[in-house]
CSV table of C-alpha atoms and ligand atoms in Angstrom, one decimal:
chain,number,residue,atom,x,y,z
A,531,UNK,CA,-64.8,126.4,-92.0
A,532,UNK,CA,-67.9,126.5,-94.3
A,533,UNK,CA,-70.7,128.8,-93.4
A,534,UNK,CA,-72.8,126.7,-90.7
A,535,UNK,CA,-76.2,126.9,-91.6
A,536,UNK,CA,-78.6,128.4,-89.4
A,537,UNK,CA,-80.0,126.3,-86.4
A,538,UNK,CA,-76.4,124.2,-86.2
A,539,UNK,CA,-74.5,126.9,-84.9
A,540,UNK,CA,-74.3,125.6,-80.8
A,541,UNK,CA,-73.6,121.7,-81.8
A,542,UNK,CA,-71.2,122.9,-84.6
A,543,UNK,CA,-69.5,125.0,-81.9
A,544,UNK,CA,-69.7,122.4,-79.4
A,545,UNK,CA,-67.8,119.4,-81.6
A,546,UNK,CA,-65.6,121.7,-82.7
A,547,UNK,CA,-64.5,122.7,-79.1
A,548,UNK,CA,-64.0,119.0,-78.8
A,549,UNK,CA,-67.0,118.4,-76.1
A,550,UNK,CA,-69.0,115.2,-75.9
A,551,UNK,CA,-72.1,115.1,-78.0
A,552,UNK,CA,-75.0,112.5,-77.4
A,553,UNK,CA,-76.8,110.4,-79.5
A,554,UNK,CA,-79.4,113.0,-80.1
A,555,UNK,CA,-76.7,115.4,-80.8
A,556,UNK,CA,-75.0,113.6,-82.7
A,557,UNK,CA,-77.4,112.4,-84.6
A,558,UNK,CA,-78.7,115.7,-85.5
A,559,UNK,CA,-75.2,116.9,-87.0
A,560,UNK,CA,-74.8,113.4,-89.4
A,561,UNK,CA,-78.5,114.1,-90.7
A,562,UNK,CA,-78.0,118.1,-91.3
A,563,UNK,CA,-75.0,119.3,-91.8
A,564,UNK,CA,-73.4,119.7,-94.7
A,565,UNK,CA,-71.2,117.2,-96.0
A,566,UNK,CA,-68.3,120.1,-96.0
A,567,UNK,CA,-68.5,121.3,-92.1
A,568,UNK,CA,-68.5,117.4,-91.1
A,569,UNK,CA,-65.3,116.8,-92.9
A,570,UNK,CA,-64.1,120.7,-91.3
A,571,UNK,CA,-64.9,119.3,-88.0
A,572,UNK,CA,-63.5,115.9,-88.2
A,573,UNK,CA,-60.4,117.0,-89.9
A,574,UNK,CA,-59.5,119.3,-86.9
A,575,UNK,CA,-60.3,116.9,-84.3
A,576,UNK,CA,-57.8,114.3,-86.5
A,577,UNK,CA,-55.3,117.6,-86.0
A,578,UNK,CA,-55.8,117.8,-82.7
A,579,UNK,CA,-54.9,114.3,-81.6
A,580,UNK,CA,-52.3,113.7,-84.3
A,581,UNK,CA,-50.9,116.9,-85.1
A,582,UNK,CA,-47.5,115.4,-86.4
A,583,UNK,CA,-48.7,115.4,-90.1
A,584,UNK,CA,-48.0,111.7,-90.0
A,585,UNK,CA,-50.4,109.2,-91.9
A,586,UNK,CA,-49.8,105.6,-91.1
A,587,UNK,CA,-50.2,102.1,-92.4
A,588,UNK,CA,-49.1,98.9,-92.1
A,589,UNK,CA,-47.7,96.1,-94.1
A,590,UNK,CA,-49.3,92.9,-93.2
A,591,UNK,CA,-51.5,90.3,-94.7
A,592,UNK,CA,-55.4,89.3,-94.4
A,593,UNK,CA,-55.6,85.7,-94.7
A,594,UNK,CA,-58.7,84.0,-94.7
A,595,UNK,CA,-57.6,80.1,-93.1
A,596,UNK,CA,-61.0,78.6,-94.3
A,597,UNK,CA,-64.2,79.6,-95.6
A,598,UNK,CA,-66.3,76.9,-95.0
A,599,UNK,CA,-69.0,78.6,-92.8
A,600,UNK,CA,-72.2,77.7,-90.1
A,601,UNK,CA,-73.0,81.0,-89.2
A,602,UNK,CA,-74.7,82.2,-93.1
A,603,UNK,CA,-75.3,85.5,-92.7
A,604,UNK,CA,-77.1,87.1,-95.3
A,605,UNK,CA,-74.9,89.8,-96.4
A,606,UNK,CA,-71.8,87.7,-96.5
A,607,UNK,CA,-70.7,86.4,-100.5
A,608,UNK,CA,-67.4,84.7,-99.0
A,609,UNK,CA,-68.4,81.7,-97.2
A,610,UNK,CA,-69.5,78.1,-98.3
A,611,UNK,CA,-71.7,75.9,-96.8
A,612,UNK,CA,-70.4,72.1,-94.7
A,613,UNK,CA,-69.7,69.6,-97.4
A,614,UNK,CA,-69.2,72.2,-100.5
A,615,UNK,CA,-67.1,71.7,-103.6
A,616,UNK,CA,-65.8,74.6,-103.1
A,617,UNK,CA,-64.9,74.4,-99.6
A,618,UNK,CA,-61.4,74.9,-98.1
A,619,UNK,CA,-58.8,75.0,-95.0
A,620,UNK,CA,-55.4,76.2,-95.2
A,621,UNK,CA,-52.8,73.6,-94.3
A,622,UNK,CA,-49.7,75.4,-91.8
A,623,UNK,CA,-47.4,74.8,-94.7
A,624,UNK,CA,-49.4,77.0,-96.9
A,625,UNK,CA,-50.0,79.5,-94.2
A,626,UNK,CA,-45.9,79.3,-93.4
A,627,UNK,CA,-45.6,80.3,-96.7
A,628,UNK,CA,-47.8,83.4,-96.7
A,629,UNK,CA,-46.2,84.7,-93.8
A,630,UNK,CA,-42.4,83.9,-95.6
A,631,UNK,CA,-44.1,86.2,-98.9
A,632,UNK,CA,-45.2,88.4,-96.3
A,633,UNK,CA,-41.7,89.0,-94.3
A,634,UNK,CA,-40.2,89.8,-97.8
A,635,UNK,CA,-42.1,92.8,-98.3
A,636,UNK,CA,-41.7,94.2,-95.0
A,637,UNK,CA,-44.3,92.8,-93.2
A,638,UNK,CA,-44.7,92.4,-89.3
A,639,UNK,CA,-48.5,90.5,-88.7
A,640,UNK,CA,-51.1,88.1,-90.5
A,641,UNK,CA,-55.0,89.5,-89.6
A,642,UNK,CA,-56.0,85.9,-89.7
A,643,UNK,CA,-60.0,85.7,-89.8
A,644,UNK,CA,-61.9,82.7,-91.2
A,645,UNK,CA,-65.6,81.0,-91.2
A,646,UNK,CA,-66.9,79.4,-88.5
A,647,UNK,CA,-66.0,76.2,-89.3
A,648,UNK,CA,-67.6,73.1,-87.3
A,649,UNK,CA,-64.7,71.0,-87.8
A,650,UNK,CA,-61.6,72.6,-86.5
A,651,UNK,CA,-61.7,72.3,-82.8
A,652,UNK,CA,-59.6,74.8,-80.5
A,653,UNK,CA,-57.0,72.9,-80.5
A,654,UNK,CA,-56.5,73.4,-84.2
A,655,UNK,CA,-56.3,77.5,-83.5
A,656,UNK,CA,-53.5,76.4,-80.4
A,657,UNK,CA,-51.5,74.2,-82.7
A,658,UNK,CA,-51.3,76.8,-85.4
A,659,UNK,CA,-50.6,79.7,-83.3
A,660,UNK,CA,-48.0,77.8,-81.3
A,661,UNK,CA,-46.1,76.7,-84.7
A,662,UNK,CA,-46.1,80.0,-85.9
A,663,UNK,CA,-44.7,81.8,-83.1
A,664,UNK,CA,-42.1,79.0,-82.9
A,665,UNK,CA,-41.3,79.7,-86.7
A,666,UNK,CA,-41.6,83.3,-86.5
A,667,UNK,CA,-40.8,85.0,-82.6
A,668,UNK,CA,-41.4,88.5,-83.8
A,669,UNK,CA,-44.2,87.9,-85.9
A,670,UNK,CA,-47.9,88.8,-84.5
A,671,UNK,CA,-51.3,87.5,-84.6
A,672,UNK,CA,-53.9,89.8,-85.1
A,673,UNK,CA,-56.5,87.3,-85.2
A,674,UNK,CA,-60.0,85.5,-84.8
A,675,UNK,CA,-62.5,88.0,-84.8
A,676,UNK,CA,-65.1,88.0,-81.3
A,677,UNK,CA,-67.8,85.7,-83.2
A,678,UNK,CA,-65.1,83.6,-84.4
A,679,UNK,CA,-64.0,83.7,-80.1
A,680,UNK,CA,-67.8,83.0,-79.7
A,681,UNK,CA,-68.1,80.0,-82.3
A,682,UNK,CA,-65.0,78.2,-80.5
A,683,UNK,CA,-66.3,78.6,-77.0
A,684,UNK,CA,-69.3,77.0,-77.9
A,685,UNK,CA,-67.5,74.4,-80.0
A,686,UNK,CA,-65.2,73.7,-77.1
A,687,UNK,CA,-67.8,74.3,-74.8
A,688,UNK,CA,-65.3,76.8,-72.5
A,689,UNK,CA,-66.7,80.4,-71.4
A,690,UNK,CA,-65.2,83.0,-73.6
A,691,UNK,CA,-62.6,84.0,-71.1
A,692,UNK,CA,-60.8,80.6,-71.0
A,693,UNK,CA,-60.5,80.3,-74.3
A,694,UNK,CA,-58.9,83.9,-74.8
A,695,UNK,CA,-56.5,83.2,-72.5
A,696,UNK,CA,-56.0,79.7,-74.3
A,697,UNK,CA,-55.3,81.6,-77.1
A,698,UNK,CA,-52.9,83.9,-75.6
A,699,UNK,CA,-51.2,81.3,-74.4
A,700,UNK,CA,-50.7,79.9,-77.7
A,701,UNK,CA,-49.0,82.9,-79.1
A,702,UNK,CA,-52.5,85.6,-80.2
A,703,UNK,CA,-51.3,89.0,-79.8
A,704,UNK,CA,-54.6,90.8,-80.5
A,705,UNK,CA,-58.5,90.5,-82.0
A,706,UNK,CA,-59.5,92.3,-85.0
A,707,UNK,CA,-63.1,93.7,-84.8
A,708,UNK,CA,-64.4,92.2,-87.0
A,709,UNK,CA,-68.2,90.4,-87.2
A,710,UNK,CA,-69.4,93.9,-85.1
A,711,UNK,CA,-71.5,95.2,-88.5
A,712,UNK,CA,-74.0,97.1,-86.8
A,713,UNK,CA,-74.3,96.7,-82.9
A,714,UNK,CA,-77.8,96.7,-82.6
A,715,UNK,CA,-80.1,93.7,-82.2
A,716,UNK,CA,-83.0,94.7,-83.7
A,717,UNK,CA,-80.6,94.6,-87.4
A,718,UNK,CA,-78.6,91.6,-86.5
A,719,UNK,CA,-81.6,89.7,-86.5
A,720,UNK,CA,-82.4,90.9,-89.6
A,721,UNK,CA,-78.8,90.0,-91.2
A,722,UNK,CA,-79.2,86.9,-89.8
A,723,UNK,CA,-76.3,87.6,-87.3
A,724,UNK,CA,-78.0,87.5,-84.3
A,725,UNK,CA,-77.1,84.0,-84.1
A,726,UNK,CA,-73.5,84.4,-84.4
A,727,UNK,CA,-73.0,87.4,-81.4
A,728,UNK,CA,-75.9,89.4,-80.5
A,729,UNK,CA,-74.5,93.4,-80.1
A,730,UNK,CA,-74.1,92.0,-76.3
A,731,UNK,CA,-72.0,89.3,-76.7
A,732,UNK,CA,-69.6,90.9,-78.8
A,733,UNK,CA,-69.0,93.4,-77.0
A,734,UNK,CA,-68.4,90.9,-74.2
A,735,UNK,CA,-66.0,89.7,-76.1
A,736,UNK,CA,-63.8,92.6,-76.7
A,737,UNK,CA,-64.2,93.6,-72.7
A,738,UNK,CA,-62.6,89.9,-71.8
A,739,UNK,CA,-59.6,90.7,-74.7
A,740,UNK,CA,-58.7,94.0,-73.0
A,741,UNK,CA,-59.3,93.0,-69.4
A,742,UNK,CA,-56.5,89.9,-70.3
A,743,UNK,CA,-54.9,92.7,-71.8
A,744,UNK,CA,-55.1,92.7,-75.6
A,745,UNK,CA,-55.8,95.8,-77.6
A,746,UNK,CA,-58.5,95.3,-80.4
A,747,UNK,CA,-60.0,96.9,-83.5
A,748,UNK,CA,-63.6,98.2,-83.6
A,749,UNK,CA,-65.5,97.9,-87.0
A,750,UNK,CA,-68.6,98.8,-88.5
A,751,UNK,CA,-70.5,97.8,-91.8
A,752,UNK,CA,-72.7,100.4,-92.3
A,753,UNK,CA,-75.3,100.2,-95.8
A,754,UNK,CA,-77.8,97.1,-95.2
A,755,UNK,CA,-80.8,97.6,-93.6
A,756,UNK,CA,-79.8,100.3,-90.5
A,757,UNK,CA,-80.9,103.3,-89.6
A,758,UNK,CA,-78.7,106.7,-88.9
A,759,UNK,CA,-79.8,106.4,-85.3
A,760,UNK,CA,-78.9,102.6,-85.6
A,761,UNK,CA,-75.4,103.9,-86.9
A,762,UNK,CA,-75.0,106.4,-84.0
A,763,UNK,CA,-76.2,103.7,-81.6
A,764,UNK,CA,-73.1,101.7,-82.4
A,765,UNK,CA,-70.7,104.3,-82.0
A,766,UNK,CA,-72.1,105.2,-78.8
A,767,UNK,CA,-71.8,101.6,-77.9
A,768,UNK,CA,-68.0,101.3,-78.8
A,769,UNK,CA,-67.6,104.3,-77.0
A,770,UNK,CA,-69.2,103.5,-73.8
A,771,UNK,CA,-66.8,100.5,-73.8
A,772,UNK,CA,-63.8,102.2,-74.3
A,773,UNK,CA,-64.6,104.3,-71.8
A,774,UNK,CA,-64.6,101.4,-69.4
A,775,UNK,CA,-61.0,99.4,-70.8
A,776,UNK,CA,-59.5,101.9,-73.2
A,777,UNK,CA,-58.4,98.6,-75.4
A,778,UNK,CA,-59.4,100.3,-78.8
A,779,UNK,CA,-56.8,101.2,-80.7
A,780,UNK,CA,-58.5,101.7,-84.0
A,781,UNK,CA,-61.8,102.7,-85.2
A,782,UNK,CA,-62.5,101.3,-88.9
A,783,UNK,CA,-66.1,101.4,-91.0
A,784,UNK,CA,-66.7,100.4,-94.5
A,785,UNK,CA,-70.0,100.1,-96.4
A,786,UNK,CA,-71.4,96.6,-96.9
A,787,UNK,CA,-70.4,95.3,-100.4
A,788,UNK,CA,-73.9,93.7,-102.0
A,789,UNK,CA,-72.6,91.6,-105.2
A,790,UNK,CA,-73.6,87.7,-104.9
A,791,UNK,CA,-75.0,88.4,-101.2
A,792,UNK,CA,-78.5,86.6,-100.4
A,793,UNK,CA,-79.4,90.5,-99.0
A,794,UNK,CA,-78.3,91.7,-102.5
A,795,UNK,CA,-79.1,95.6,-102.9
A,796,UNK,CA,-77.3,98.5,-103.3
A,797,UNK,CA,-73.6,100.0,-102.5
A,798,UNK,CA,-73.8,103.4,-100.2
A,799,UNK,CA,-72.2,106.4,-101.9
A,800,UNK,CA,-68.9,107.7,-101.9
A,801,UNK,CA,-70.7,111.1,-99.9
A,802,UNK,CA,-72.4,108.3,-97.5
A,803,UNK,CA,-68.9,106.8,-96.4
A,804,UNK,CA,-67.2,110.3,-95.7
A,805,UNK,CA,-70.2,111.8,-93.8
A,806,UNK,CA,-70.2,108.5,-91.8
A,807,UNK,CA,-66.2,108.5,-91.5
A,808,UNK,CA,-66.3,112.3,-90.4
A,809,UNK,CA,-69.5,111.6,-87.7
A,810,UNK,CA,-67.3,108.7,-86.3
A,811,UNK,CA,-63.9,110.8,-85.7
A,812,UNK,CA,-66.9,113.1,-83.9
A,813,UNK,CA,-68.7,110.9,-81.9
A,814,UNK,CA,-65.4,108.4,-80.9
A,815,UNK,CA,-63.5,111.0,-78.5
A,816,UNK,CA,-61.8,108.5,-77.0
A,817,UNK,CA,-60.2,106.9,-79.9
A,818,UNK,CA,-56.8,107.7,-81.3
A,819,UNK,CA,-56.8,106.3,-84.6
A,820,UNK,CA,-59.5,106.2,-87.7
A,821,UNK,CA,-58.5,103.8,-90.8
A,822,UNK,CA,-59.4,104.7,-94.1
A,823,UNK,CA,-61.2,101.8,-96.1
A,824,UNK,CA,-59.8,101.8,-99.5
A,825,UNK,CA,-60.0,98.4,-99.8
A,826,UNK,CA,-63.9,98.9,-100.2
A,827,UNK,CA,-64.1,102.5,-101.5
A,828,UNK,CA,-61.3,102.2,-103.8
A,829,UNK,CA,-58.2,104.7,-103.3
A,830,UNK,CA,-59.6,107.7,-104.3
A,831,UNK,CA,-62.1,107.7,-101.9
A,832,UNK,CA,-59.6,106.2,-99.5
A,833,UNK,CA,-56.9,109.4,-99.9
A,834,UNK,CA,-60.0,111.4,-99.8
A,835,UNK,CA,-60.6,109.7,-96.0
A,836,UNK,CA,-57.5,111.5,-94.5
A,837,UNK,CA,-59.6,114.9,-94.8
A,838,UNK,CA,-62.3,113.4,-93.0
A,839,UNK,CA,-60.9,112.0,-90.1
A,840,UNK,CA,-58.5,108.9,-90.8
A,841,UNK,CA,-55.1,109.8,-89.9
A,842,UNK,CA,-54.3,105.8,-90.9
A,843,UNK,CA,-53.8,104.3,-94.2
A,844,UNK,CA,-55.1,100.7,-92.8
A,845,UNK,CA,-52.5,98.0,-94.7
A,846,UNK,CA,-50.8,97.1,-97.5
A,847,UNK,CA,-52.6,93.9,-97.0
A,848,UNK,CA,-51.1,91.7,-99.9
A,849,UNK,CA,-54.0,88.9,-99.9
A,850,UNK,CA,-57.5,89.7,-99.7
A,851,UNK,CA,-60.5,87.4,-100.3
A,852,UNK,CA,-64.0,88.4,-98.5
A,853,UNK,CA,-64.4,91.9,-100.1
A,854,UNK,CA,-63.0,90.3,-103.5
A,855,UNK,CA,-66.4,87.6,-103.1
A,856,UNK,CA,-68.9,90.4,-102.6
A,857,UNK,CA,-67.8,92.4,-106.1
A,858,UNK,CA,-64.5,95.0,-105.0
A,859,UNK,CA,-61.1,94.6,-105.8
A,860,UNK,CA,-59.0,97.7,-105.0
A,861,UNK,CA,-55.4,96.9,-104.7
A,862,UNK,CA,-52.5,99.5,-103.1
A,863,UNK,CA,-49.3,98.2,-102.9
A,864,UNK,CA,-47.1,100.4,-100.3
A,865,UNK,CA,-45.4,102.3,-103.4
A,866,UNK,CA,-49.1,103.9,-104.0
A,867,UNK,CA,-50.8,103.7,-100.5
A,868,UNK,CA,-47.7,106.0,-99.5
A,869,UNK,CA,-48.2,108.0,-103.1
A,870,UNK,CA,-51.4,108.9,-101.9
A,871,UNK,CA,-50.7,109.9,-98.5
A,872,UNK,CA,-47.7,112.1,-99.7
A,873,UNK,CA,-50.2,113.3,-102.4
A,874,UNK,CA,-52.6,114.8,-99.9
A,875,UNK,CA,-49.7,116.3,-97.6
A,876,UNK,CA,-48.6,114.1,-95.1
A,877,UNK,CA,-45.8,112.2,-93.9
A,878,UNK,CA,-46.1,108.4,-94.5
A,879,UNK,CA,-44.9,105.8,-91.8
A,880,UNK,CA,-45.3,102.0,-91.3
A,881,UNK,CA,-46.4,101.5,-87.7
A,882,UNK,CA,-47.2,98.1,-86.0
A,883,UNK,CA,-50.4,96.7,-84.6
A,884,UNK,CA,-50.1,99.2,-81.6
A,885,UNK,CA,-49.4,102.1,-84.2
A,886,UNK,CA,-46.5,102.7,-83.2
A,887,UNK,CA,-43.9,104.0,-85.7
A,888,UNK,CA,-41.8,101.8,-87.5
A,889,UNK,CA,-39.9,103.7,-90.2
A,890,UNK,CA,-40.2,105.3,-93.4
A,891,UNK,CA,-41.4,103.3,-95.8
A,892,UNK,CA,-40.0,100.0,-97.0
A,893,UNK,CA,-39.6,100.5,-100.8
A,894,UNK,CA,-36.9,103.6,-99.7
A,895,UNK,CA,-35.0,101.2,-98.2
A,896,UNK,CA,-34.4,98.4,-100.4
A,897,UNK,CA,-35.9,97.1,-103.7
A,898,UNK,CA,-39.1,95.7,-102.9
A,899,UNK,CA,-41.1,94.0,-106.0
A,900,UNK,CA,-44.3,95.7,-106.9
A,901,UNK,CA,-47.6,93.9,-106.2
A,902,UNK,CA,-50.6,94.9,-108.9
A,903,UNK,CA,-53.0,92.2,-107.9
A,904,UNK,CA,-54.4,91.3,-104.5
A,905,UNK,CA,-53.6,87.5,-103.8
A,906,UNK,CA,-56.2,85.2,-102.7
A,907,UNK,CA,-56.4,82.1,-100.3
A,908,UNK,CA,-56.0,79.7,-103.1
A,909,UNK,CA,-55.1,79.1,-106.5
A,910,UNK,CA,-58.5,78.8,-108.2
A,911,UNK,CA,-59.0,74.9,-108.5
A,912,UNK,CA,-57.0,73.7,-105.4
A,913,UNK,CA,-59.2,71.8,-103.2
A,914,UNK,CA,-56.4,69.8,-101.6
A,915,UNK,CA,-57.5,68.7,-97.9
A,916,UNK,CA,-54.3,69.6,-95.6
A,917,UNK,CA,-52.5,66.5,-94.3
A,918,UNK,CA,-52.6,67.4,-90.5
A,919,UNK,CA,-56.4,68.0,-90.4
A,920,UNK,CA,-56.4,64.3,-90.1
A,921,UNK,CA,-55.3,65.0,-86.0
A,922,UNK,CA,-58.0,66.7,-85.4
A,923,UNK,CA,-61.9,65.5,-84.6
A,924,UNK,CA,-64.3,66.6,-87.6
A,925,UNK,CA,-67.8,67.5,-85.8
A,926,UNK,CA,-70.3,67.7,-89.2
A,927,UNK,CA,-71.0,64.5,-91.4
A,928,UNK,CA,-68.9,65.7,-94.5
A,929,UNK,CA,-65.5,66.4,-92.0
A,930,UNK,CA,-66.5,63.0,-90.6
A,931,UNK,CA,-66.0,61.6,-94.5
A,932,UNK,CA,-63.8,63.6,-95.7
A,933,UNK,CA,-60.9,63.0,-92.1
A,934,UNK,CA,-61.4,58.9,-91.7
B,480,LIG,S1,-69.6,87.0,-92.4
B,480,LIG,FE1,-68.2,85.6,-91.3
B,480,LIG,S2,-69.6,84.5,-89.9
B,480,LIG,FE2,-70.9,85.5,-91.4
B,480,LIG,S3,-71.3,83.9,-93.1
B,480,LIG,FE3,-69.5,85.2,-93.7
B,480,LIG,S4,-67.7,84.0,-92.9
B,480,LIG,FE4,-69.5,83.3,-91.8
């Protein structure tokens, strides 16, 4: 451990003996200590809860099924407007076929996530969830982030509950955490999410997933307009509710990506995103796993995670579009995701959603083809409207048109 400089000594000594620190606490240590005694601390908590030298991941796919969007939030460069050129929904076929390319490279789940999108009704969501797990059994759905939840409950005009457990019914296996950014109100306004969830409702959200007994992702975008305290005051917030339902299994942050965003501005550091990594694994006791976001901060950065508190790789994730819009494309095939893992000393695994252990990884095992290139949704250019959005009701003007 570093030399801890005068004054920190007693909440140095106290995270490192693994005892709860407050806000005030906690806020005190991501503010003053140095950025070497954060990572010394986080590191040996990571050791202490995963002291197997095993680094995970998992092979899976982030599909976005449509991008055409209601809830425009400012910091977002993915979605498009009802009634734009540029404006799509993946037909099943196409998604069939993703999760066929996926299979072939050893994966086990899509994370499915998508705009809120006024003119695909719940049943929609049902219907493609059902045909999926008809198609694949084994395959799982780590999908619909809470606003997405949100969006469709007030779509279908259901509290949030029912239309969990309609989705469970129709074959979801668990809810990303996505949409959380920064769980504070007084900052969701200002992204112009507050309409979408307030820090409330999603929250809400993820308490109905685990009480009908999903486990979820928790997420933060860190880098807009927030505070450190504001930071702290969401990871207190996640971990006052897994306190109450133990449903996290994961803890992931990234740092908001600013290219061709209304909010525009600038990236956080490289310094910035391992400080607030290593005050996370501190502040979240009671969660297991940390991800490391290479996908934003490149792999470097991302191998550089696992000494400051990640112990998981996140995923191989084949397709990526909503980082890709805002000005980042990293892309780690499992070949260099476990390269880097071996690199900085661990053992690699694949795990599932549940992180449990799969095996060693897939390119030992059989010839798997590399991938150099994230894919996206769509060839560029394809605008084709899917044949079976024609069974369902369009709600805005241009689905109206465009579904006779
Ligand atoms: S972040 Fe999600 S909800 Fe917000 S505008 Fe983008 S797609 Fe829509």
């Amino acid at each position: 451990m570093p030399t801890v400089p005068i004054g920190l000594e007693r909440l140095v000594e106290k995270a490192r003996a693994g005892l709860r620190l407050d806000g005030a606490e906690a806020l005190e240590l991501y503010r003053s200590a140095p950025t070497a005694i954060l990572g010394a601390l986080a590191d040996g908590i990571r050791l202490r809860k995963h002291p197997d030298g095993l680094v995970t991941y998992i092979i899976d796919r982030n599909v976005n099924y449509t991008n055409i969007c209601v809830a425009k939030c400012n910091f977002c460069a993915f979605y498009r407007p009802v009634g734009s050129p540029d404006g799509y929904v993946l037909g099943f076929d196409e998604l069939f076929r993703k999760i066929d390319e996926t299979i072939a490279v050893g994966g086990v789940q899509l994370l499915l996530q998508g705009g809120h999108n006024p003119d695909l009704p719940l049943s929609w969501y049902e219907d493609l969830f059902r045909a999926v797990k008809e198609r694949y059994p084994s395959f799982k759905l780590h999908a619909l982030s809470p606003p997405e939840v949100i969006h469709l409950s007030r779509l279908s005009q259901l509290p949030v509950p029912a239309v969990i457990e309609r989705l469970i019914a129709a074959g979801l296996d668990s809810i990303p955490g996505g949409g959380a950014e920064i769980l504070v109100d007084r900052v969701r306004k200002l992204l112009h999410c507050y309409g979408k969830a307030t820090a409330d409702e999603w929250l809400d959200v993820m308490r109905h997933a685990h009480r009908a007994g999903l486990r979820t992702t928790a997420t933060m975008m860190y880098g807009t307009v927030e505070t450190d305290a504001e930071r702290i005051e969401h990871m207190l917030r996640l971990r006052d509710l897994q306190d109450e339902t133990g449903g996290f299994t994961a803890f992931i942050t990234w740092s908001y990506q600013p290219d061709h965003t209304e909010l525009s501005g600038t990236e956080a550091t490289g310094i910035d995103y391992l400080r607030t990594l290593a005050i996370a694994r501190i502040v979240l006791d009671n969660f297991d796993n940390l991800q490391a976001s290479w996908v934003t901060q490149g792999g470097k950065v991302g191998q550089l995670s696992l000494a400051y508190g990640a112990n998981d790789m996140g995923s191989v994730m084949i397709e990526e579009n909503v980082v890709r819009a805002a000005g980042a494309s990293y892309c780690m095939d499992e070949l260099e995701i476990v390269r880097n893992i071996e690199d900085a000393g661990f053992a690699a695994r694949r795990r599932n959603m549940h992180y449990e252990v799969l095996g060693e990884p897939v390119f030992r095992e059989r010839d798997v083809p590399r991938m150099l290139e994230l894919a996206t949704a769509r060839e560029a250019g394809d605008t084709h409207v899917p044949d079976e959005l024609r069974f369902y009701p369009a709600r805005s003007r241009a689905g109206k048109a465009a579904r006779p």
